Short mmCIF file of C-alpha atoms in Angstrom, two decimals:
data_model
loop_
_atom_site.label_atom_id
_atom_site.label_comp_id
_atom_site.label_asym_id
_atom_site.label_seq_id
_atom_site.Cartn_x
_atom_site.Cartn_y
_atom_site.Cartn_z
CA UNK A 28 0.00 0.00 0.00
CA UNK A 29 1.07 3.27 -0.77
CA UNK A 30 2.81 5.23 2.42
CA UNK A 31 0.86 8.68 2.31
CA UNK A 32 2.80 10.47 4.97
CA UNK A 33 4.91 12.54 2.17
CA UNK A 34 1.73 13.26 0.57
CA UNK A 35 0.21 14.86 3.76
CA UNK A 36 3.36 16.64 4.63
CA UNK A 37 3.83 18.01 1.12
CA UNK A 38 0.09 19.06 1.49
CA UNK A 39 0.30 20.46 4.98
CA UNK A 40 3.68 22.56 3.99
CA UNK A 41 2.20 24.14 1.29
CA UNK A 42 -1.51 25.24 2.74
CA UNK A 43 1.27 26.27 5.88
CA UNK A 44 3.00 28.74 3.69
CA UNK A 45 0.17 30.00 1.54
CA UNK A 46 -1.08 30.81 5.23
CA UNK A 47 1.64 32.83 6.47
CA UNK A 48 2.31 34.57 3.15
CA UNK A 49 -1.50 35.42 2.45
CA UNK A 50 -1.54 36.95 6.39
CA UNK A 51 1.51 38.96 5.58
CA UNK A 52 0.29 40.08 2.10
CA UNK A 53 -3.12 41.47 3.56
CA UNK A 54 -1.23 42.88 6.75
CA UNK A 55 1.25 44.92 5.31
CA UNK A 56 -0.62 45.70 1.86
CA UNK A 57 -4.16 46.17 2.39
CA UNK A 58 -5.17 47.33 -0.50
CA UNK A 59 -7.90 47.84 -3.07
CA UNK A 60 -6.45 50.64 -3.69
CA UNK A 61 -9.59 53.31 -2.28
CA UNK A 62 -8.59 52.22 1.09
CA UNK A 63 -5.69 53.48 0.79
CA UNK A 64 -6.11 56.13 2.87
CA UNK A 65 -6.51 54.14 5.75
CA UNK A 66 -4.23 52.23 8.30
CA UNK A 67 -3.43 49.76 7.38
CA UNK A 68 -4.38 47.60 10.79
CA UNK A 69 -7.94 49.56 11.04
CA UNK A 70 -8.61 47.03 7.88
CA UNK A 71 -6.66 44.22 8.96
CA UNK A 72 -8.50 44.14 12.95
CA UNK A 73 -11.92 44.75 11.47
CA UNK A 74 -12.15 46.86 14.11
CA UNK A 75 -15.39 48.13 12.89
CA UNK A 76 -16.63 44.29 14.25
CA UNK A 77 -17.86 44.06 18.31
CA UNK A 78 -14.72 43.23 19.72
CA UNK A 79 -16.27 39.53 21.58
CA UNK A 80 -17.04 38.08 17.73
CA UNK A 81 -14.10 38.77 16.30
CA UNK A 82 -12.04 37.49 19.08
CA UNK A 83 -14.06 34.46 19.50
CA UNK A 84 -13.12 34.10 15.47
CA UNK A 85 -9.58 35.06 15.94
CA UNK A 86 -9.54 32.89 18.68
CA UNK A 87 -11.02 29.67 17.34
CA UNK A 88 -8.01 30.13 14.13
CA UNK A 89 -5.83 30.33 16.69
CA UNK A 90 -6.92 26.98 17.64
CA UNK A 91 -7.04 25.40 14.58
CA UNK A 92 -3.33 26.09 13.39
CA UNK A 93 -1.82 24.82 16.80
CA UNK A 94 -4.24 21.42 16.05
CA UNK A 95 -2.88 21.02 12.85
CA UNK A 96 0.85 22.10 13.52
CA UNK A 97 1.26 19.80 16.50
CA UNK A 98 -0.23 16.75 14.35
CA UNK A 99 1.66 17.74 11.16
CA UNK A 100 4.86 19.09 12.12
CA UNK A 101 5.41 18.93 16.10
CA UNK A 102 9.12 18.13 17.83
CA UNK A 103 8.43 15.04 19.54
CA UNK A 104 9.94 16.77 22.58
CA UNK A 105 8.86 20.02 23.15
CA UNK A 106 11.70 22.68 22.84
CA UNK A 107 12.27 25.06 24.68
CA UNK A 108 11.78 27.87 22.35
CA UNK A 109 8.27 26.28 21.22
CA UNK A 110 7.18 26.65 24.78
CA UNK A 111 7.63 29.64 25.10
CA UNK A 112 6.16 30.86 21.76
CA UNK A 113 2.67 29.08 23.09
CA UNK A 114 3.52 30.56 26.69
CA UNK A 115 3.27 33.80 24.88
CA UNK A 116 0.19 33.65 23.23
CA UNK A 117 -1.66 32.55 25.53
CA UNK A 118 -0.31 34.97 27.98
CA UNK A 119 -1.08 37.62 25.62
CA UNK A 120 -4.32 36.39 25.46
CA UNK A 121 -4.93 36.12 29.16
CA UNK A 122 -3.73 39.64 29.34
CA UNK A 123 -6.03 40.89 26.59
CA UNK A 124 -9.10 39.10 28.14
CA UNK A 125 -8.97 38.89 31.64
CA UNK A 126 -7.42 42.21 32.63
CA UNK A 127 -7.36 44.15 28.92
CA UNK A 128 -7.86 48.04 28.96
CA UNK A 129 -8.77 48.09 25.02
CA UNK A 130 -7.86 46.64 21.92
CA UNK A 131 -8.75 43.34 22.16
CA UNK A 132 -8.03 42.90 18.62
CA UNK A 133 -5.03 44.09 19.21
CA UNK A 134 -4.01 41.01 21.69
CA UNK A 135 -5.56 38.59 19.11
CA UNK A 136 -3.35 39.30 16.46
CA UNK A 137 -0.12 39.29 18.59
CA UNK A 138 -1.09 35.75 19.58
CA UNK A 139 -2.25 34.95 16.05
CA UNK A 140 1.30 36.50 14.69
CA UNK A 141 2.55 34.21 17.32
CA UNK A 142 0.85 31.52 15.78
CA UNK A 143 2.62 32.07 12.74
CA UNK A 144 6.20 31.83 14.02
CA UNK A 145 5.41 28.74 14.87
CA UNK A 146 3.95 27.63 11.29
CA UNK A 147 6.84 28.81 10.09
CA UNK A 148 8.92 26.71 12.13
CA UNK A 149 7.57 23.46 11.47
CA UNK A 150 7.66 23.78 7.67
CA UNK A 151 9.94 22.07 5.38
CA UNK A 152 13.61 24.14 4.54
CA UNK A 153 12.05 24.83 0.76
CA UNK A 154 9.42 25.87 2.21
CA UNK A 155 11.16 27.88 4.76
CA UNK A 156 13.04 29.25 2.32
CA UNK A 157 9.84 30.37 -0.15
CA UNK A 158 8.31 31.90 3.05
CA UNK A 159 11.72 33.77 3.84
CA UNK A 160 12.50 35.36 0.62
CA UNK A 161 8.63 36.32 -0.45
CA UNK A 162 8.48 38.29 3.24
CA UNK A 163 11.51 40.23 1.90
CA UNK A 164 10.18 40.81 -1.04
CA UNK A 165 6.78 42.02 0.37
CA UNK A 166 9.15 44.11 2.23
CA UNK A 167 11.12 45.65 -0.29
CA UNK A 168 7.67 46.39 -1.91
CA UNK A 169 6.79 48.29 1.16
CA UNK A 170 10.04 50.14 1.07
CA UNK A 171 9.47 51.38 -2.57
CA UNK A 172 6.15 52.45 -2.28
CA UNK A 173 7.19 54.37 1.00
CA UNK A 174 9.79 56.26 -1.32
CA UNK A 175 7.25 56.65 -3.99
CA UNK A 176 4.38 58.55 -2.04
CA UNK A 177 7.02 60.62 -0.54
CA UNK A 178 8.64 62.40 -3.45
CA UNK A 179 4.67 61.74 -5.59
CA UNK A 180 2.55 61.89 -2.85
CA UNK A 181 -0.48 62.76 -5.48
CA UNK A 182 -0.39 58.62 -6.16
CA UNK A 183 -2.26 57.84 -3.09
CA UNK A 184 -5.48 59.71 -1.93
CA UNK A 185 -4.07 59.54 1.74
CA UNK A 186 -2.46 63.25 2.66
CA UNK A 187 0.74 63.34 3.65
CA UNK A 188 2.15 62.83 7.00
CA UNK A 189 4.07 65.98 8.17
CA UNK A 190 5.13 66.62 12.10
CA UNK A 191 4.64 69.40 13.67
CA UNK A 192 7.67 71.70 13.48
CA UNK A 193 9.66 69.27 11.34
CA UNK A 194 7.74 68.65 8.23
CA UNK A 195 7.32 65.56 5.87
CA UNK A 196 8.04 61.93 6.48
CA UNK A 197 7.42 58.73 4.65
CA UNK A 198 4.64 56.88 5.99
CA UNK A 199 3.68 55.05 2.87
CA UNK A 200 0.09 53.80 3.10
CA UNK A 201 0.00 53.99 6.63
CA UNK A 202 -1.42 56.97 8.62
CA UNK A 203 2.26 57.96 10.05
CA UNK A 204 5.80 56.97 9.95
CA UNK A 205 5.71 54.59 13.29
CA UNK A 206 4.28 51.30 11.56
CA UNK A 207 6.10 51.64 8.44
CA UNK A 208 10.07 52.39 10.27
CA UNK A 209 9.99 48.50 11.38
CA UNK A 210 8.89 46.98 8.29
CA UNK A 211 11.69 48.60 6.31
CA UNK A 212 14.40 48.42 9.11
CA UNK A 213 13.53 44.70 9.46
CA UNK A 214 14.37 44.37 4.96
CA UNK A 215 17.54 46.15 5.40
CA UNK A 216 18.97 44.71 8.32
CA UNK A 217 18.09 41.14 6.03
CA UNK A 218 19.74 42.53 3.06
CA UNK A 219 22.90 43.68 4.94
CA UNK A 220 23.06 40.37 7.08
CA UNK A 221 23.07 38.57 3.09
CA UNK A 222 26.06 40.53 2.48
CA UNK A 223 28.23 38.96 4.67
CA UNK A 224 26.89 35.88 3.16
CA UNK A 225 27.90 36.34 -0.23
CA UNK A 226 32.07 37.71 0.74
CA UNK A 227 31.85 33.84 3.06
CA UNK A 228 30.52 32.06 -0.31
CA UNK A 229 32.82 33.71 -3.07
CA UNK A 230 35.82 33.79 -0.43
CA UNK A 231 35.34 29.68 0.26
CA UNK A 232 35.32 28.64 -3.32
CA UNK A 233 38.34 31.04 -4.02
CA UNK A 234 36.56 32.16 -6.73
CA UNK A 235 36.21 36.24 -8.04
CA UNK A 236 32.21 37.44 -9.16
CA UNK A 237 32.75 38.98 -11.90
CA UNK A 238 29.89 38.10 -14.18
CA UNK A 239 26.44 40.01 -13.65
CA UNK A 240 24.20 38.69 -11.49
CA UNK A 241 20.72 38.94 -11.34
CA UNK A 242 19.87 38.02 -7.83
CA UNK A 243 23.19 40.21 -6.18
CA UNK A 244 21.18 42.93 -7.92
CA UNK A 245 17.55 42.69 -6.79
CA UNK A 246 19.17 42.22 -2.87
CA UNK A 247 20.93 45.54 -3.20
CA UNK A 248 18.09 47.46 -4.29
CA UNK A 249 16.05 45.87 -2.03
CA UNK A 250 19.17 47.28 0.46
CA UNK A 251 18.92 50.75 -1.51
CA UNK A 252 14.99 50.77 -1.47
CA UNK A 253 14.68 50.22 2.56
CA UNK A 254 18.03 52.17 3.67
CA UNK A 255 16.05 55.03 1.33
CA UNK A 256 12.64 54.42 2.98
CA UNK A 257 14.43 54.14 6.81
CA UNK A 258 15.73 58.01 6.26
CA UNK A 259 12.88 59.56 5.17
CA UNK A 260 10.72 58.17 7.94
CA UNK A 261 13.22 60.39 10.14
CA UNK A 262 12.91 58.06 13.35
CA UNK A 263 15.52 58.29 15.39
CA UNK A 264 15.16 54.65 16.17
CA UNK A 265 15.64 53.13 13.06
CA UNK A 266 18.57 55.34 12.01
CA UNK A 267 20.47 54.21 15.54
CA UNK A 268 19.73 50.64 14.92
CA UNK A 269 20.55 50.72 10.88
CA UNK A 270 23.74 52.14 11.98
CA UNK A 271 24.50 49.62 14.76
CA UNK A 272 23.55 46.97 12.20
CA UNK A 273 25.75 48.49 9.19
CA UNK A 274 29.19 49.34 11.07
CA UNK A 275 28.89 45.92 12.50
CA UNK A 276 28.54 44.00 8.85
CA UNK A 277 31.03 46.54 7.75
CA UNK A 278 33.45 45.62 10.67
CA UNK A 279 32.48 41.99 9.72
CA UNK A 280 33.04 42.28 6.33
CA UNK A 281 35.82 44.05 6.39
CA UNK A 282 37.56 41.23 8.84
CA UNK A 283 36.76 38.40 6.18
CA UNK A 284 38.34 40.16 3.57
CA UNK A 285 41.40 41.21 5.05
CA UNK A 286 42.74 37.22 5.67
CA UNK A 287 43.10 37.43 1.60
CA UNK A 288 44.76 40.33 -0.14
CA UNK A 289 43.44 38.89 -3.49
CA UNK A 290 40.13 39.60 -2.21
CA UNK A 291 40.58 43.31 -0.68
CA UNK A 292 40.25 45.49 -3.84
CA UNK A 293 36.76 43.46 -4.70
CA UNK A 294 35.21 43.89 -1.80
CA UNK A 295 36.56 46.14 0.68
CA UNK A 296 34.73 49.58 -0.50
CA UNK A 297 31.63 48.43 -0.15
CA UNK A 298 32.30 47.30 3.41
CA UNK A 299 33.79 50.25 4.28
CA UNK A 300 30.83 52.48 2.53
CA UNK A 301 28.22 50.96 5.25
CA UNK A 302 30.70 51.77 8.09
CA UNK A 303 30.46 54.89 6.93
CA UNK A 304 26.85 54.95 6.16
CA UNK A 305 26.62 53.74 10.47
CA UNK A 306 28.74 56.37 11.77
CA UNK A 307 26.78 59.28 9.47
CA UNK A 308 23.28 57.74 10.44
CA UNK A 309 24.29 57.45 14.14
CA UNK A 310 25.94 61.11 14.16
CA UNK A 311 23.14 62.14 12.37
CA UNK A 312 19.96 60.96 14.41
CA UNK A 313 21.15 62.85 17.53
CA UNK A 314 20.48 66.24 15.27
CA UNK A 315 17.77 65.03 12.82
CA UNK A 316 14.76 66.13 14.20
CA UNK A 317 16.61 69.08 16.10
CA UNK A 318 17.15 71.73 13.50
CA UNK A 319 21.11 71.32 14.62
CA UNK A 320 20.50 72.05 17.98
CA UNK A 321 21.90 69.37 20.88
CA UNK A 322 19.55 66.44 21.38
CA UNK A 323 18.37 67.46 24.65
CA UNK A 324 14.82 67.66 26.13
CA UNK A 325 15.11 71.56 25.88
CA UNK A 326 15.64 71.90 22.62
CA UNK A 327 14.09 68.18 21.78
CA UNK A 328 10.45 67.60 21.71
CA UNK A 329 10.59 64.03 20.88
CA UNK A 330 13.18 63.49 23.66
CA UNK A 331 11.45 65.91 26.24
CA UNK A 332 8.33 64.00 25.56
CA UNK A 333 10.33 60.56 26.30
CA UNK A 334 11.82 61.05 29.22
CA UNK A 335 8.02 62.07 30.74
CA UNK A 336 6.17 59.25 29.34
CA UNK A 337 9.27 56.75 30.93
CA UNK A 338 8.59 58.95 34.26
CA UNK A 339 4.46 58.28 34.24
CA UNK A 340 5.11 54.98 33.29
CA UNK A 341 7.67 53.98 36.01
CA UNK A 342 5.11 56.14 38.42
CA UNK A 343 2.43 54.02 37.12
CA UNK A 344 3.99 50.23 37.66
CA UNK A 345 4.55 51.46 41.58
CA UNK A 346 1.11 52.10 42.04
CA UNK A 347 -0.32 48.89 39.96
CA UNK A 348 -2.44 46.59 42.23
CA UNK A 349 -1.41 42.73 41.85
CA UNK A 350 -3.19 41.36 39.20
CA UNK A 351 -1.83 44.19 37.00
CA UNK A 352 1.57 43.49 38.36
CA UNK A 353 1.57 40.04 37.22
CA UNK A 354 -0.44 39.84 34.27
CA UNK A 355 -0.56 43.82 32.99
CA UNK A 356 -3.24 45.85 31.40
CA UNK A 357 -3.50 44.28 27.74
CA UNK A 358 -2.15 46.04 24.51
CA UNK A 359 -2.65 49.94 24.59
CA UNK A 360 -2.06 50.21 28.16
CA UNK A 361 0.04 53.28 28.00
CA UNK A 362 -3.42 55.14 26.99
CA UNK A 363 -4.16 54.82 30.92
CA UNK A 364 -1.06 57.22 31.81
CA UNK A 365 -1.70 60.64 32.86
CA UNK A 366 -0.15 62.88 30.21
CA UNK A 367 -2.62 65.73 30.00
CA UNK A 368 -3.32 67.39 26.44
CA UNK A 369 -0.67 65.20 24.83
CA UNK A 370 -2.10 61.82 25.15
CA UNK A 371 0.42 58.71 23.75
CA UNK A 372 -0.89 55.45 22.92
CA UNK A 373 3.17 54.14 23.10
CA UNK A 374 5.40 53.77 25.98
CA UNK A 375 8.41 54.37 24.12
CA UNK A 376 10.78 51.41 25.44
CA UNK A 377 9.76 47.63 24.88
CA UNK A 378 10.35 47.11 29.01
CA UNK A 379 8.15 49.28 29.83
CA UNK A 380 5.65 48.60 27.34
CA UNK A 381 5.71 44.28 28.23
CA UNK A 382 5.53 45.33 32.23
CA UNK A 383 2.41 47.54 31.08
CA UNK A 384 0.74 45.21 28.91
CA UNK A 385 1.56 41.66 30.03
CA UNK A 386 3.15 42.06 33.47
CA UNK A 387 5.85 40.13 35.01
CA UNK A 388 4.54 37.14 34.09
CA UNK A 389 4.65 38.35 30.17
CA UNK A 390 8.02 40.28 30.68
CA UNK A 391 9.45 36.96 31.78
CA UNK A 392 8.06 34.96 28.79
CA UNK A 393 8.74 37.03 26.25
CA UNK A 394 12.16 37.88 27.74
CA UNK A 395 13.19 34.25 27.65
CA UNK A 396 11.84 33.79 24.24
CA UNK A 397 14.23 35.87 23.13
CA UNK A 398 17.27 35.21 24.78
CA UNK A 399 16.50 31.33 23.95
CA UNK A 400 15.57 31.87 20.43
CA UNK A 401 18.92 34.34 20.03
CA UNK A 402 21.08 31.57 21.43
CA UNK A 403 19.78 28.93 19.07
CA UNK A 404 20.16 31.20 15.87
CA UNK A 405 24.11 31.76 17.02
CA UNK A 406 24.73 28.05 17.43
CA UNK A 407 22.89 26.86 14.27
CA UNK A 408 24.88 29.84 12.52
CA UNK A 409 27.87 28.46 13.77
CA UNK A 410 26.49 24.91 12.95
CA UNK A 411 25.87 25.72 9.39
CA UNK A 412 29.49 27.77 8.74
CA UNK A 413 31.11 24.76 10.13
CA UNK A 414 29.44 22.75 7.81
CA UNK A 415 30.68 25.03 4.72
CA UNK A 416 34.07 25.59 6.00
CA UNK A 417 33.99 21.41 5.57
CA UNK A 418 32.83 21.27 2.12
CA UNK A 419 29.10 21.40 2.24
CA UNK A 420 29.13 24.42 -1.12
CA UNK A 421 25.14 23.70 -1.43
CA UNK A 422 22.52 25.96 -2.31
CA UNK A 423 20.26 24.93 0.63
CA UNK A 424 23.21 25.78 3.09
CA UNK A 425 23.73 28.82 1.43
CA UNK A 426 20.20 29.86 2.17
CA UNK A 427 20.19 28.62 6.03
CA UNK A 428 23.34 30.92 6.61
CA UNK A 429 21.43 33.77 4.66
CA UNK A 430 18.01 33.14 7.13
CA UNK A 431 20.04 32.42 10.40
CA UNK A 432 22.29 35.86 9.63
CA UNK A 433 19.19 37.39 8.82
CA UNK A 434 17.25 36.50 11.98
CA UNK A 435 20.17 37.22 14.38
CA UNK A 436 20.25 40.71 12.82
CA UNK A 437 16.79 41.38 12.73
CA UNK A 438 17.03 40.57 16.31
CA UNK A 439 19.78 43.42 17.19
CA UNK A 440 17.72 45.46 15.59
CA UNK A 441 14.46 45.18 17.27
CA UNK A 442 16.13 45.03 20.61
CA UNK A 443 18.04 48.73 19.68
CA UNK A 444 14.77 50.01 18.53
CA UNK A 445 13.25 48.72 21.47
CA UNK A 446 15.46 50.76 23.84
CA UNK A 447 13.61 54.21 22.53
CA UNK A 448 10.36 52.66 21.18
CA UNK A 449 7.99 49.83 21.58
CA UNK A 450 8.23 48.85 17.59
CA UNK A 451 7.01 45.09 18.35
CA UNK A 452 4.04 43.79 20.59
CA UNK A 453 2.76 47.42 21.28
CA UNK A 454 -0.27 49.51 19.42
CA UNK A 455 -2.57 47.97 16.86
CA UNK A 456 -0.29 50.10 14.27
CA UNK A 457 2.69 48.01 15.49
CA UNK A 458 0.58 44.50 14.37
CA UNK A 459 2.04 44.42 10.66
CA UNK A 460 5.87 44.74 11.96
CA UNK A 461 5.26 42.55 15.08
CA UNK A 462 4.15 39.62 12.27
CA UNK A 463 6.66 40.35 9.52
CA UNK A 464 9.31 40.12 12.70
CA UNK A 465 7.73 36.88 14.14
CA UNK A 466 7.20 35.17 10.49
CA UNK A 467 10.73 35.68 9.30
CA UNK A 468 12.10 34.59 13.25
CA UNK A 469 9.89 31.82 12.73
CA UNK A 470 11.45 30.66 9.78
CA UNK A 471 15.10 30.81 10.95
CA UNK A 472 13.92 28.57 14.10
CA UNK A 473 16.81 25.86 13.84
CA UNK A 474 15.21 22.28 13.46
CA UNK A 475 16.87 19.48 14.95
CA UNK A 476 16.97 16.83 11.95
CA UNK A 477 14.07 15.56 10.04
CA UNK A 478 13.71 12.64 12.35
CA UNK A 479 12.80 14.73 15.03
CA UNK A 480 9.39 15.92 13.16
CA UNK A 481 6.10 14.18 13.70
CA UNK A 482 5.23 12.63 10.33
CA UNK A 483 1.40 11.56 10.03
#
């Protein structure tokens, strides 16, 4: 009799990535094109629903995925890092439910993004790899048509985002800069990881690129597109943590190249043009949205502003009663801080934001998701380099170094950001970066051997 299990897991690979790409596609491009002069997440939360059906809908997809991952795809023994994905779900959904201020939605579609790192992680590594470079694309899309409705904003019916006292900044179809700044910081930091990559490929088979190639060429103006998009949103942010990101692949870079002086004249400019492209972006950010003056809170609204919501919120926590303590306030809790006239729906610093929102309880999850799933990305990297240092020249290698790079990066990047922003697991505006983030993490996930998967 014929043995159907590679039938089913061919089948339940590719309804598992026409999943996660159609969520991303309607997430972070929600068009027809006459809503474009919405946000994007006021569409994708059908927020004009009562939040109890939605969520129960929300809620019961939840349900259905983990059914079908654990009988499809599930580790025999539960990792680590895949309990604490589900620890944080459901966390954000006891937050969101039990002791929620608002958007409930909100809290849904963390857990549902959730939901999709963990998709992503059972999938097959061509799979994996479809999901991994379609999400850049989508993100490279993003990052043009930021650039586009800047410089043409008479394309889109949406008017243009200006601050007050600094003027315009790229916001794409969104209704401000915030939501789109991840998105594109998460495509460059990819793009710049790949770079590194490509010197470790050409320098192991001692070989010189000198033909044209197609792909090298569509990753660097993917790179152009979302370094270009990152400026002109003018977040502060995004230009620290692009510039952490870029003088470290420089330095990188740079350090590869100089064990062969064949190799120097190749590559070595490049390198040391994103070094310099760091140090301008990080010398630069502390006077961007200053007029030239020092970034202080005197002369620095966004900073004034800050270092008062980090003061409320730290006021706040002291005077939260237990429940709150342990299990927070839901998403959007930083709407219950005192701040007079100039109300903030953001706490400004990711700490703050998961002690708000989820409480210790959350903080601690989500803390050791991270730490745990940054520990297994370094030791599959190292895993995988080991592997081409000994030979192994194939393209699916090739590819795990580019995703594991990628996700390790990503990862610096989110935490920078998070230092002076909540750009992940915040605001309803924050859902589309929060599932890019989580998708492409998801697919980096390092998977034991094939043996290890549940075949049904």
């Amino acid at each position: 009799m014929q043995d159907l299990r590679p039938i089913n897991r061919s089948l339940f690979d590719g309804i598992g990535a026409a999943v996660v790409l159609w969520a991303m596609s309607y997430l972070l491009f929600p068009m027809p094109y006459p809503y474009s002069g919405y946000d994007a997440v006021l569409l994708a939360t059908s927020s004009d629903l009562q939040a109890p059906t939605s969520a129960r809908c929300s809620c019961l997809v939840i349900a259905v995925i983990y059914g079908v991952v654990f009988i499809f795809g599930w580790s025999r023994r539960w990792r680590p890092l895949s309990l604490t994905i589900v620890g944080a779900a459901f966390t954000t959904l006891i937050s969101t439910y039990l002791f929620g201020f608002q958007h409930y939605d909100c809290g849904v579609l963390i857990a549902f993004s959730l939901t999709l790192m963990l998709l992503c992680s059972v999938l097959t590594a061509e799979r994996r790899a479809l999901v991994f470079y379609m999400l850049a694309l989508l993100l490279c899309m993003q990052a043009i048509v930021a650039v586009v409705l800047y410089y043409f904003p008479g394309f889109s019916n949406q008017k243009p985002f200006q601050t007050p006292g600094f003027g315009l900044r790229a916001s794409a179809f969104f209704l401000g800069p915030n939501p789109l700044y991840p998105i594109v910081v998460l495509g460059a930091t990819i793009a710049l990881a790949r770079e590194i990559i490509v010197v470790i490929t050409l320098r192991k088979e001692k070989r010189v690129q000198t033909s044209f190639n197609v792909v090298d060429v569509l990753w660097r103006v993917m790179l152009s597109a979302c370094l270009m998009a990152t400026i002109l949103t003018y977040s502060r942010a995004a230009w620290i943590a692009i510039a952490f990101v870029s003088v470290a692949v420089g330095s990188w870079g740079v350090t590869i190249i100089g064990k062969d002086r064949w190799f120097q004249n190749i590559h070595s400019l490049r390198f040391c043009l994103y070094i310099g492209l760091g140090i301008g972006l990080a010398i630069g950010s502390g006077f961007v949205r200053t007029h030239g003056n020092l970034p202080i809170p005197r002369h620095d609204r966004a900073v004034a502003g800050r270092v008062r919501i980090w003061r409320e919120s730290v006021n706040f926590l002291q005077k939260e009663h237990v429940a709150a303590i342990l299990f927070g306030n839901g998403p959007g809790a930083a709407e219950l801080l005192d701040m007079g006239e100039k109300q903030s729906t953001d706490v400004k610093n990711w700490v703050l934001n998961t002690l708000m929102s989820y409480g210790l309880l959350g903080f601690a999850i989500y803390a050791c998701a991270y730490i745990v799933f940054v520990i297994s990305l370094i030791r599959s990297f190292q895993g995988h380099l080991h592997n081409r240092r000994n030979g192994d020249l194939s393209r699916q290698n090739r590819m795990d170094l580019e995703m594991t790079l990628g996700a390790m990066m990503m990862s610096c990047a989110v935490l920078i950001m998070g230092l002076f922003d909540s750009p992940i697991l915040s605001t309803p505006d924050r859902i589309p970066a929060t599932a890019a983030y989580l998708a492409l993490a998801g697919v980096a996930i390092p998977r034991r051997s094939a043996s290890t998967l549940r075949q049904v």
